[in-house]
Amino acid sequence: MRARVSWTLVLAAFLAFPSFQRERVEEMGFGEIFRIERMRVDPALTQALRSRWDTEASAFAFPWGHMIPSLEDVSQITGLGVYGRAVNGYTYPCYHDLAERLLDLPVERRSSLVPRVALQESLGLYEAGKNAGESEDEYLARLARVSRRELASEPGPQADLDLRRFLVLFLGRLLFATRGDAVHCRFLPLLDDLGEVGGYAWGVAFLAHQFDGLSASERQTSTSGFYPFLQVWAYLHLPALRRGDLTRLGLVPIARLWDSHRDTRHLVDQLERLQEVIYSYPYLDVVWQPYLGEGDEGQPWLAQARPYFGRSVWLHALNLVLPLNLFLTQRSLGLRQSVVEFSIRDRFRRPGRSFRGLHDMTDWRERAREQIENWEQKGKGVDVTGEIASLRALLQSAVQDREAAQRQTAELRSEQERVRGTEAGGASSSRSTGGSPSLLEARLTGAVLRAEEAQRHLEERERDLELAHEHAMELQSERDRFRGEVQTTRSERDQLRIRAEAVEAQVAEMARELVTLRVQRPPGDQEEVTRLRAELLAQQTLARGLQQIVTDIGRSRSRSRSGASVSRATGASVGQYLAGSSSRQTNEEEERHRQGEGSAHDGRGGGEMLPPPDRREGSGESGGGQ
């Protein structure tokens, strides 16, 4: 019951806070977890799940394949945020001075633990015992009422002190609980600046702590951490266990919908029964994607977390740096579950489980730099190429299983016909079998029916695998085609950029030549200057057009998934533009030639004045005298 008492104490402290303090807790991303109803602890279910935990894979190894609690599970079930900065920083060999400064509470020298009683008394929770005949609601209300008298009612240093004390109790006794009575201070350095607390991905740290707790000894029967998470996870994914009751609808986070099933049997009997049920669990009843029909309306923590779903990442909780091997459970992503192998050679080497920052000051931002960069880049998605190879292996295995089932069915049918023939001929085989021929025939009939059913199931599985393999091949082909089209578009863009740079260089050269002619122009060179100015205008227009096309290609590539349509459209627009530019240039030259002839007939050809030096080139003025 220790986990239940811790939950009651933390909830009472939260309810005792004035409204402005509860708003601060909400802004930190912890508010939703306090809307979850108090749930009955189910230690038998926790133990049954722990017995299936594969420490090397950091996943549950069930008879039907691996399953992993994911970041989506954390976000949907608890409402904790799984986005933001990785929970990392320093761990210290002693938190004495830090606890005195930030909590004004005593911590023994060379220790990282603050006494639970002193922490509860600082929050006004010293009357923690439950009175005889007192209901849960009455107990919670009394604790909140007593605590309210001790907490600051106005913003200020005392309110900040109360909030840090509450957060240490919440993190140390509920979210990241460890065995023992004292409360750990390892997250205290992150609480120095309360304005930064909400920027950390606490839901990710919570999942890392869950993985670490599941890797503990199977002899450990007490629950640690926020126990409703694993229970509701099992209710959603393994409903045939019948360990939870859906008591409410329409509430988020999802843990608010459920309550633990009441089981009056002894814990040992419950555990043995659960292990048997899991071993023989019908894998078709496994729910891999329980959130398909769930939206994110009214759940901002869920909307912001979606970019992190379906990614294999490293999970961070200070000195806990663990992998989320999501590729082991591809069916939860809508893909076929693959038979995959994972390498542990590149796993993050961290200290043993007994290490909690008590020996050396450690900067985990430096020690786990590569894993932190992995988190900041949102890890990586499941590889389609690996999925195709796995599907091929599964398909081959399914074909072999189906052929073996066909042979077994044929043998059973042959034996059944032989027994029927023996019974019809009056011969008896009951002496050798210990039963009548009719009884033996009945058993063979049942065996044949079971074999035929297994064969049908294997045929269906083979068809499903063939469809999944074809779909994966289509995805691979589409990806390869898209890569080729992107490469083609990139090549065309580079060619256009080179041409635009060449045109810009030509424009610069013509501009320098025009300046030279202005300075050193004889009276008869006006026609040559006019021609150069017109060519300069045309080349500038062409350069701007080419540069705009290059820009449009980049924008089109980022907006469109098909590079082919972009390149075709771009090629056509380039051709049209160049053709139009050439025809415009020819027309302008003919028009200038006609105007020059007219001016010569009027007797003005030799006396024209050039435009003043400060006039812009390419302005379109003829330069004729007035």
XYZ file of C-alpha atoms in Angstrom:
626
model
C 0.000 0.000 0.000
C 3.030 2.307 0.081
C 2.431 3.378 -3.538
C -1.193 4.244 -2.728
C -0.157 6.304 0.308
C 2.438 8.208 -1.730
C -0.180 9.010 -4.380
C -2.596 10.277 -1.719
C 0.048 12.495 -0.095
C 1.150 14.048 -3.388
C -2.435 14.626 -4.505
C -3.308 16.216 -1.156
C -0.377 18.617 -1.435
C -1.423 19.589 -4.950
C -5.024 20.228 -3.895
C -3.814 22.335 -0.970
C -1.944 24.735 -3.247
C -3.584 28.094 -4.013
C -4.737 28.563 -7.587
C -1.626 30.404 -8.801
C 0.591 27.506 -7.641
C -1.597 24.906 -9.342
C -1.371 26.961 -12.534
C 2.425 26.812 -12.308
C 2.261 23.034 -11.950
C -0.021 22.925 -15.006
C 2.456 24.986 -17.031
C 5.229 22.536 -16.109
C 3.311 19.734 -17.840
C 2.372 17.860 -14.650
C -1.205 19.018 -14.269
C -2.951 16.255 -16.233
C -1.574 13.502 -14.057
C -3.428 14.917 -11.037
C -6.756 14.541 -12.855
C -6.298 10.763 -12.899
C -8.515 9.038 -10.405
C -6.817 7.072 -7.647
C -6.527 3.491 -8.867
C -6.246 0.194 -7.032
C -2.737 -1.256 -7.197
C -2.453 -4.586 -9.058
C 0.911 -6.086 -7.979
C 0.115 -9.450 -9.610
C -0.208 -7.821 -13.035
C 3.007 -5.846 -12.521
C 4.872 -9.008 -11.542
C 3.470 -10.958 -14.494
C 4.625 -8.238 -16.893
C 8.021 -7.996 -15.227
C 8.571 -11.727 -15.697
C 8.264 -11.112 -19.459
C 10.722 -8.198 -19.574
C 13.780 -8.669 -21.782
C 16.513 -6.487 -20.269
C 18.775 -6.591 -23.327
C 15.996 -5.541 -25.711
C 14.285 -3.176 -23.214
C 10.963 -4.705 -24.271
C 8.406 -7.317 -23.235
C 9.067 -10.699 -24.868
C 5.628 -12.287 -25.287
C 4.902 -15.557 -27.138
C 3.573 -13.528 -30.110
C 6.560 -11.142 -30.270
C 8.069 -8.115 -28.587
C 5.949 -5.255 -27.293
C 7.264 -1.966 -25.919
C 5.547 0.811 -23.968
C 6.140 3.788 -26.234
C 6.159 7.573 -25.988
C 2.637 7.555 -27.430
C 1.535 5.299 -24.561
C 3.047 7.709 -22.034
C 1.380 10.721 -23.632
C -2.036 9.077 -24.089
C -2.219 7.331 -20.709
C -0.633 9.863 -18.321
C -0.783 13.230 -20.099
C 2.925 13.842 -19.444
C 4.802 15.765 -22.131
C 7.242 13.781 -24.282
C 8.675 16.781 -26.145
C 11.242 19.387 -25.188
C 14.770 19.182 -23.853
C 16.199 15.878 -22.683
C 16.233 15.524 -18.883
C 19.973 15.803 -18.369
C 22.450 17.804 -16.337
C 24.752 17.175 -13.388
C 24.626 14.543 -10.688
C 26.628 15.221 -7.513
C 28.248 13.102 -4.813
C 26.500 15.211 -2.166
C 23.346 17.336 -2.290
C 23.708 18.811 1.207
C 24.410 22.434 0.256
C 21.970 22.364 -2.677
C 19.112 21.036 -0.515
C 19.751 23.641 2.167
C 19.720 26.441 -0.411
C 16.750 25.331 -2.534
C 14.643 23.411 0.006
C 15.805 24.713 3.400
C 15.786 21.071 4.537
C 18.542 18.999 6.143
C 20.404 16.403 4.076
C 23.146 14.331 5.633
C 26.714 14.802 4.470
C 27.735 12.510 1.600
C 24.075 11.798 0.920
C 21.555 12.468 -1.834
C 18.450 11.633 0.210
C 16.144 14.006 2.063
C 14.149 12.509 4.975
C 10.549 11.848 3.939
C 9.095 12.972 7.283
C 10.890 16.317 7.168
C 9.717 16.874 3.609
C 6.096 16.018 4.460
C 6.158 18.294 7.528
C 7.423 21.194 5.400
C 4.271 20.799 3.258
C 1.945 20.453 6.222
C 1.452 16.715 5.702
C 2.692 15.593 9.095
C -0.723 14.118 9.988
C -0.307 11.468 7.310
C -1.892 8.584 9.175
C -5.401 7.495 8.250
C -7.932 7.495 11.084
C -10.097 4.494 11.858
C -13.357 4.526 9.893
C -12.173 7.368 7.673
C -12.979 7.008 3.955
C -10.468 7.745 1.213
C -12.196 10.984 0.266
C -12.371 12.130 3.893
C -8.718 11.254 4.397
C -7.670 13.205 1.290
C -9.799 16.214 2.255
C -8.305 16.290 5.766
C -4.754 16.128 4.455
C -5.426 18.951 1.988
C -7.076 21.078 4.684
C -4.170 20.686 7.103
C -1.568 21.269 4.396
C -3.285 24.438 3.187
C -2.505 26.147 6.522
C 1.248 25.670 5.972
C 1.563 26.787 2.349
C 2.179 30.324 1.135
C -0.924 31.988 -0.292
C 0.861 34.719 -2.273
C 3.658 34.635 -4.886
C 7.117 35.172 -3.510
C 10.228 33.383 -2.203
C 8.208 31.263 0.230
C 5.860 30.137 -2.560
C 8.881 29.145 -4.670
C 10.262 27.197 -1.708
C 6.926 25.390 -1.248
C 6.762 24.553 -4.950
C 10.279 23.074 -4.986
C 9.481 20.968 -1.938
C 6.319 19.722 -3.614
C 8.144 18.905 -6.848
C 10.808 16.942 -4.972
C 8.048 14.943 -3.252
C 6.163 14.476 -6.536
C 9.223 13.409 -8.530
C 10.847 11.375 -5.782
C 7.788 9.586 -4.330
C 5.450 9.252 -7.308
C 6.919 9.763 -10.775
C 10.440 8.423 -10.121
C 9.954 6.507 -6.897
C 12.706 4.217 -5.666
C 12.769 1.608 -2.922
C 13.204 2.903 0.610
C 11.626 5.576 2.739
C 13.770 8.615 1.900
C 13.288 10.853 -1.142
C 16.055 11.273 -3.711
C 17.362 14.705 -4.663
C 18.954 13.853 -8.006
C 16.476 16.037 -9.948
C 16.910 18.964 -7.563
C 19.496 20.810 -9.764
C 16.847 21.039 -12.521
C 14.488 22.814 -10.098
C 16.796 25.757 -9.401
C 15.146 27.856 -12.130
C 11.430 27.065 -11.836
C 10.746 28.796 -15.138
C 12.796 26.143 -16.967
C 11.164 23.080 -15.399
C 8.385 22.908 -17.999
C 10.872 22.809 -20.876
C 12.062 19.267 -20.100
C 10.610 16.066 -21.585
C 9.534 14.577 -18.256
C 7.417 11.912 -19.937
C 10.545 10.552 -21.648
C 12.401 10.436 -18.327
C 9.387 8.674 -16.812
C 9.522 5.960 -19.499
C 13.273 5.488 -18.927
C 12.568 5.060 -15.207
C 9.872 2.488 -16.010
C 12.330 0.513 -18.156
C 14.927 0.644 -15.395
C 12.403 -0.531 -12.795
C 11.296 -3.446 -14.963
C 14.933 -4.532 -15.277
C 15.199 -4.927 -11.504
C 15.167 -8.302 -9.811
C 12.028 -10.390 -10.300
C 12.009 -11.005 -6.553
C 11.036 -7.367 -6.045
C 7.265 -7.318 -5.509
C 6.684 -3.683 -4.537
C 5.622 -1.242 -7.217
C 7.628 1.884 -7.932
C 6.927 4.876 -10.068
C 3.466 5.868 -11.233
C 1.842 2.434 -11.052
C -1.337 3.173 -13.115
C 0.772 3.474 -16.284
C 1.710 -0.189 -16.735
C -1.674 -1.357 -15.527
C -3.600 0.732 -18.059
C -1.069 -0.192 -20.747
C -1.934 -3.862 -20.144
C -5.695 -3.086 -20.088
C -5.428 -1.456 -23.524
C -3.089 -3.881 -25.297
C -4.090 -7.167 -23.590
C -7.827 -6.842 -22.892
C -8.339 -10.633 -22.614
C -6.441 -10.579 -19.286
C -9.573 -8.918 -17.832
C -7.630 -7.079 -15.135
C -9.224 -3.654 -15.641
C -12.744 -2.252 -15.740
C -13.733 0.547 -18.124
C -15.721 2.689 -15.689
C -15.852 6.089 -17.407
C -15.979 7.474 -20.938
C -14.895 10.670 -22.638
C -12.132 11.617 -20.209
C -8.478 12.295 -20.989
C -5.825 11.225 -20.277
C -6.881 7.600 -20.842
C -5.876 6.435 -17.358
C -8.943 8.321 -16.072
C -11.230 5.815 -17.842
C -10.099 2.694 -16.024
C -10.110 1.049 -12.632
C -8.352 -2.092 -11.463
C -10.373 -5.318 -11.351
C -10.879 -6.577 -7.798
C -9.304 -10.022 -7.325
C -9.642 -11.617 -3.876
C -7.360 -14.583 -4.538
C -3.925 -14.869 -2.951
C -1.168 -12.955 -4.755
C 0.714 -16.173 -5.610
C -2.430 -17.705 -7.130
C -3.120 -14.538 -9.122
C 0.447 -14.458 -10.452
C 0.431 -18.128 -11.510
C -2.912 -17.706 -13.253
C -1.781 -14.552 -15.063
C 1.415 -16.188 -16.286
C -0.577 -19.130 -17.661
C -3.042 -16.811 -19.406
C -0.226 -14.787 -20.984
C 1.492 -17.973 -22.173
C -1.690 -19.176 -23.921
C -2.989 -15.693 -24.835
C -4.755 -15.640 -28.268
C -2.429 -13.404 -30.238
C -5.258 -12.296 -32.510
C -6.716 -10.549 -29.441
C -3.574 -8.454 -28.940
C -4.374 -4.767 -29.544
C -1.321 -3.237 -31.192
C -2.805 0.182 -31.999
C -5.361 1.128 -29.335
C -5.306 4.840 -30.212
C -6.393 4.725 -33.853
C -9.723 6.324 -33.057
C -8.312 8.840 -30.588
C -7.955 12.494 -31.538
C -6.018 15.253 -29.806
C -8.780 17.801 -29.276
C -8.363 19.447 -25.897
C -5.008 17.680 -25.412
C -2.225 20.152 -26.296
C 0.413 17.858 -24.787
C -0.627 15.187 -27.298
C -0.683 17.481 -30.343
C 2.854 18.695 -29.641
C 4.122 15.154 -29.011
C 3.015 13.573 -32.306
C 6.295 14.289 -34.180
C 8.048 12.046 -31.622
C 5.713 9.070 -32.059
C 6.866 6.084 -34.072
C 10.558 6.929 -33.616
C 13.402 4.860 -32.176
C 15.192 7.221 -29.784
C 17.340 7.288 -26.661
C 15.486 7.994 -23.422
C 17.122 10.312 -20.890
C 16.666 10.656 -17.129
C 20.033 12.006 -15.962
C 22.209 8.902 -15.407
C 19.570 6.651 -17.020
C 20.172 6.619 -20.775
C 18.251 3.743 -22.354
C 17.214 2.878 -25.930
C 13.618 2.768 -27.118
C 13.955 -0.060 -29.683
C 10.688 0.638 -31.432
C 11.733 -1.407 -34.474
C 11.146 -4.532 -32.360
C 7.423 -3.838 -32.299
C 6.593 -2.736 -35.825
C 2.995 -3.914 -35.647
C 2.331 -1.060 -33.258
C 3.241 1.212 -36.196
C 0.838 -0.486 -38.598
C 3.598 -2.672 -40.087
C 4.024 -6.433 -39.964
C 5.843 -7.683 -36.896
C 9.302 -8.738 -38.060
C 11.772 -11.277 -36.789
C 14.651 -8.893 -36.164
C 17.962 -8.966 -34.386
C 19.398 -6.018 -32.524
C 22.976 -5.267 -31.675
C 24.011 -4.269 -28.177
C 27.607 -3.443 -29.091
C 26.805 0.244 -29.485
C 24.663 0.509 -26.390
C 25.357 3.411 -24.092
C 27.693 2.217 -21.356
C 26.427 3.583 -18.075
C 27.304 2.806 -14.472
C 25.691 -0.093 -12.646
C 22.244 0.044 -11.119
C 23.622 0.856 -7.677
C 25.174 4.088 -8.953
C 23.011 7.127 -8.300
C 25.524 9.930 -8.587
C 27.006 9.318 -5.140
C 30.643 8.889 -6.129
C 31.580 11.605 -8.616
C 30.176 14.793 -10.059
C 29.069 13.847 -13.599
C 27.978 16.064 -16.460
C 25.526 13.866 -18.388
C 25.185 16.459 -21.124
C 28.821 15.765 -21.970
C 28.887 12.062 -21.200
C 25.775 11.284 -23.270
C 26.298 13.924 -25.949
C 25.686 11.548 -28.862
C 22.471 10.211 -27.322
C 21.252 13.747 -26.581
C 21.836 14.724 -30.209
C 19.842 11.643 -31.185
C 16.925 12.896 -29.077
C 17.158 16.428 -30.454
C 16.961 14.986 -33.986
C 13.916 12.888 -32.950
C 15.767 9.606 -33.449
C 14.965 7.666 -36.593
C 11.977 5.925 -38.126
C 11.589 2.242 -38.859
C 13.605 1.174 -41.931
C 11.448 -0.049 -44.825
C 14.361 -2.032 -46.302
C 14.747 -4.034 -43.108
C 11.002 -4.549 -43.066
C 11.099 -6.081 -46.579
C 13.878 -8.513 -45.613
C 11.995 -9.516 -42.486
C 8.769 -9.998 -44.421
C 10.524 -12.242 -46.925
C 11.851 -14.414 -44.092
C 8.413 -14.533 -42.478
C 6.766 -15.408 -45.781
C 9.194 -18.250 -46.417
C 8.632 -19.557 -42.903
C 4.851 -19.337 -43.364
C 5.054 -21.311 -46.629
C 7.070 -24.032 -44.907
C 4.597 -24.153 -42.004
C 1.669 -24.419 -44.411
C 3.305 -27.245 -46.350
C 4.043 -29.108 -43.118
C 0.421 -28.632 -42.016
C -0.778 -29.984 -45.361
C 1.364 -33.104 -44.947
C 0.145 -33.613 -41.393
C -3.492 -33.199 -42.455
C -3.020 -35.720 -45.279
C -1.458 -38.238 -42.884
C -4.300 -37.832 -40.390
C -6.918 -38.251 -43.106
C -5.164 -41.401 -44.327
C -5.117 -42.792 -40.798
C -8.787 -41.874 -40.384
C -9.710 -43.753 -43.582
C -7.697 -46.759 -42.459
C -9.517 -46.883 -39.128
C -12.882 -46.575 -40.848
C -11.970 -49.425 -43.195
C -10.828 -51.588 -40.296
C -14.056 -50.956 -38.394
C -16.178 -51.719 -41.464
C -14.296 -55.014 -42.081
C -14.910 -56.233 -38.547
C -11.293 -56.058 -37.470
C -10.553 -54.532 -34.087
C -7.586 -52.455 -33.093
C -8.890 -51.700 -29.637
C -6.531 -54.167 -27.993
C -3.502 -52.191 -29.147
C -4.957 -48.734 -28.626
C -6.793 -49.261 -25.386
C -10.120 -48.097 -26.814
C -12.835 -48.913 -29.351
C -12.374 -48.131 -33.088
C -15.197 -45.607 -32.907
C -13.440 -43.765 -30.088
C -10.172 -43.766 -32.039
C -12.008 -42.521 -35.130
C -13.582 -39.731 -33.121
C -10.168 -38.655 -31.860
C -8.752 -38.768 -35.374
C -11.706 -36.750 -36.648
C -11.033 -34.079 -34.030
C -7.334 -34.079 -34.896
C -8.149 -33.710 -38.606
C -10.477 -30.780 -37.891
C -7.830 -29.068 -35.788
C -5.198 -29.681 -38.466
C -7.497 -28.272 -41.163
C -8.208 -25.220 -39.029
C -4.485 -24.701 -38.462
C -3.890 -25.091 -42.199
C -6.559 -22.475 -43.001
C -5.013 -20.131 -40.468
C -1.558 -20.608 -42.003
C -2.969 -19.992 -45.492
C -4.549 -16.747 -44.270
C -1.272 -15.750 -42.637
C 0.575 -16.500 -45.867
C -1.851 -14.323 -47.852
C -1.483 -11.512 -45.327
C 2.288 -11.733 -45.540
C 2.173 -11.691 -49.339
C 0.020 -8.557 -49.286
C 2.271 -6.919 -46.696
C 5.352 -7.848 -48.741
C 3.820 -6.393 -51.906
C 2.897 -3.231 -50.034
C 6.424 -2.903 -48.623
C 7.891 -3.445 -52.102
C 5.624 -0.721 -53.470
C 6.770 1.618 -50.715
C 10.390 0.786 -51.488
C 9.837 1.336 -55.232
C 8.051 4.623 -54.559
C 10.873 5.764 -52.313
C 13.533 4.840 -54.909
C 11.562 6.588 -57.662
C 11.144 9.679 -55.546
C 14.865 9.718 -54.754
C 15.687 9.466 -58.475
C 13.297 12.288 -59.339
C 14.702 14.437 -56.559
C 18.204 13.810 -57.881
C 17.096 14.765 -61.397
C 15.458 17.947 -60.132
C 18.555 18.789 -58.120
C 20.706 18.330 -61.227
C 18.437 20.606 -63.292
C 18.476 23.170 -60.535
C 22.294 23.110 -60.412
C 22.491 23.533 -64.189
C 20.134 26.513 -64.048
C 22.152 28.026 -61.235
C 25.354 27.689 -63.263
C 23.635 29.318 -66.250
C 22.278 32.121 -64.072
C 25.749 32.781 -62.667
C 27.162 32.892 -66.207
C 24.481 35.370 -67.261
C 25.193 37.503 -64.187
C 28.878 37.549 -65.091
C 27.996 38.582 -68.657
C 25.755 41.356 -67.346
C 28.574 42.654 -65.166
C 30.983 42.628 -68.120
C 28.489 44.498 -70.324
C 27.898 47.037 -67.546
C 31.642 47.705 -67.325
C 31.823 48.047 -71.130
C 28.925 50.516 -71.114
C 30.608 52.613 -68.450
C 33.779 52.647 -70.523
C 31.875 53.800 -73.609
C 30.228 56.603 -71.607
C 33.574 57.909 -70.535
C 35.297 57.451 -73.884
C 32.536 57.849 -76.452
C 33.028 59.588 -79.811
C 30.025 61.437 -81.228
C 29.237 58.623 -83.705
C 28.989 55.787 -81.129
C 25.511 56.614 -79.871
C 23.956 53.720 -81.805
C 26.452 51.242 -80.259
C 25.684 52.552 -76.749
C 21.960 52.191 -77.321
C 22.436 48.631 -78.537
C 24.558 47.694 -75.521
C 22.030 49.223 -73.139
C 19.245 47.194 -74.715
C 21.273 43.969 -74.526
C 22.125 44.735 -70.907
C 18.427 45.153 -70.096
C 17.597 41.834 -71.771
C 20.401 39.969 -69.973
C 19.355 41.400 -66.594
C 15.796 40.269 -67.209
C 17.036 36.813 -68.198
C 19.225 36.550 -65.081
C 16.335 37.512 -62.787
C 14.100 34.981 -64.491
C 16.618 32.166 -64.130
C 17.191 33.007 -60.490
C 13.431 32.984 -59.847
C 13.128 29.571 -61.541
C 15.879 28.161 -59.299
C 14.046 29.505 -56.246
C 10.730 28.064 -57.452
C 12.333 24.629 -57.917
C 13.519 24.609 -54.308
C 10.096 25.637 -53.037
C 8.327 23.098 -55.231
C 10.614 20.285 -53.975
C 9.768 21.098 -50.381
C 6.024 21.213 -51.055
C 5.634 18.301 -53.468
C 6.321 14.605 -52.980
C 6.773 14.064 -56.699
C 9.938 15.524 -58.151
C 9.046 14.410 -61.684
C 6.087 16.751 -62.057
C 8.208 19.607 -60.724
C 11.041 18.955 -63.146
C 8.705 18.620 -66.148
C 6.857 21.798 -65.278
C 10.133 23.578 -64.609
C 11.652 22.419 -67.916
C 8.602 23.654 -69.827
C 8.607 27.012 -68.042
C 12.346 27.464 -68.710
C 11.855 26.730 -72.416
C 8.893 29.069 -72.686
C 10.721 31.786 -70.834
C 13.873 31.555 -72.944
C 11.859 31.479 -76.166
C 9.857 34.497 -75.074
C 13.000 36.331 -73.998
C 14.650 35.693 -77.381
C 11.611 36.898 -79.360
C 11.294 39.996 -77.167
C 14.944 40.821 -77.692
C 14.605 40.449 -81.493
C 11.495 42.682 -81.560
C 13.199 45.346 -79.466
C 16.219 45.420 -81.795
C 13.985 45.763 -84.872
C 12.021 48.559 -83.205
C 15.226 50.423 -82.285
C 16.490 49.983 -85.865
C 13.309 51.518 -87.298
C 13.480 54.391 -84.811
C 17.134 55.005 -85.773
C 16.275 55.163 -89.459
C 13.466 57.644 -88.736
C 15.786 59.849 -86.742
C 18.361 59.807 -89.535
C 15.721 60.944 -92.077
C 14.832 63.821 -89.729
C 18.450 64.976 -89.700
C 19.014 64.341 -85.969
C 21.269 61.275 -86.070
C 24.567 63.071 -85.388
C 23.386 65.504 -82.739
C 21.770 63.157 -80.157
C 22.631 63.610 -76.497
C 23.355 60.646 -74.184
C 21.385 60.404 -70.925
C 23.037 62.026 -67.919
C 25.448 59.748 -65.979
C 23.151 59.515 -62.921
C 20.266 58.055 -64.972
C 19.618 54.309 -64.330
C 20.580 51.840 -67.061
C 17.747 49.942 -68.546
C 15.228 52.739 -67.983
C 13.873 52.392 -71.504
C 14.587 56.042 -72.581
C 15.640 56.510 -76.215
C 18.318 59.111 -75.496
C 17.186 61.395 -78.377
C 17.622 65.170 -78.143
C 14.666 67.335 -77.408
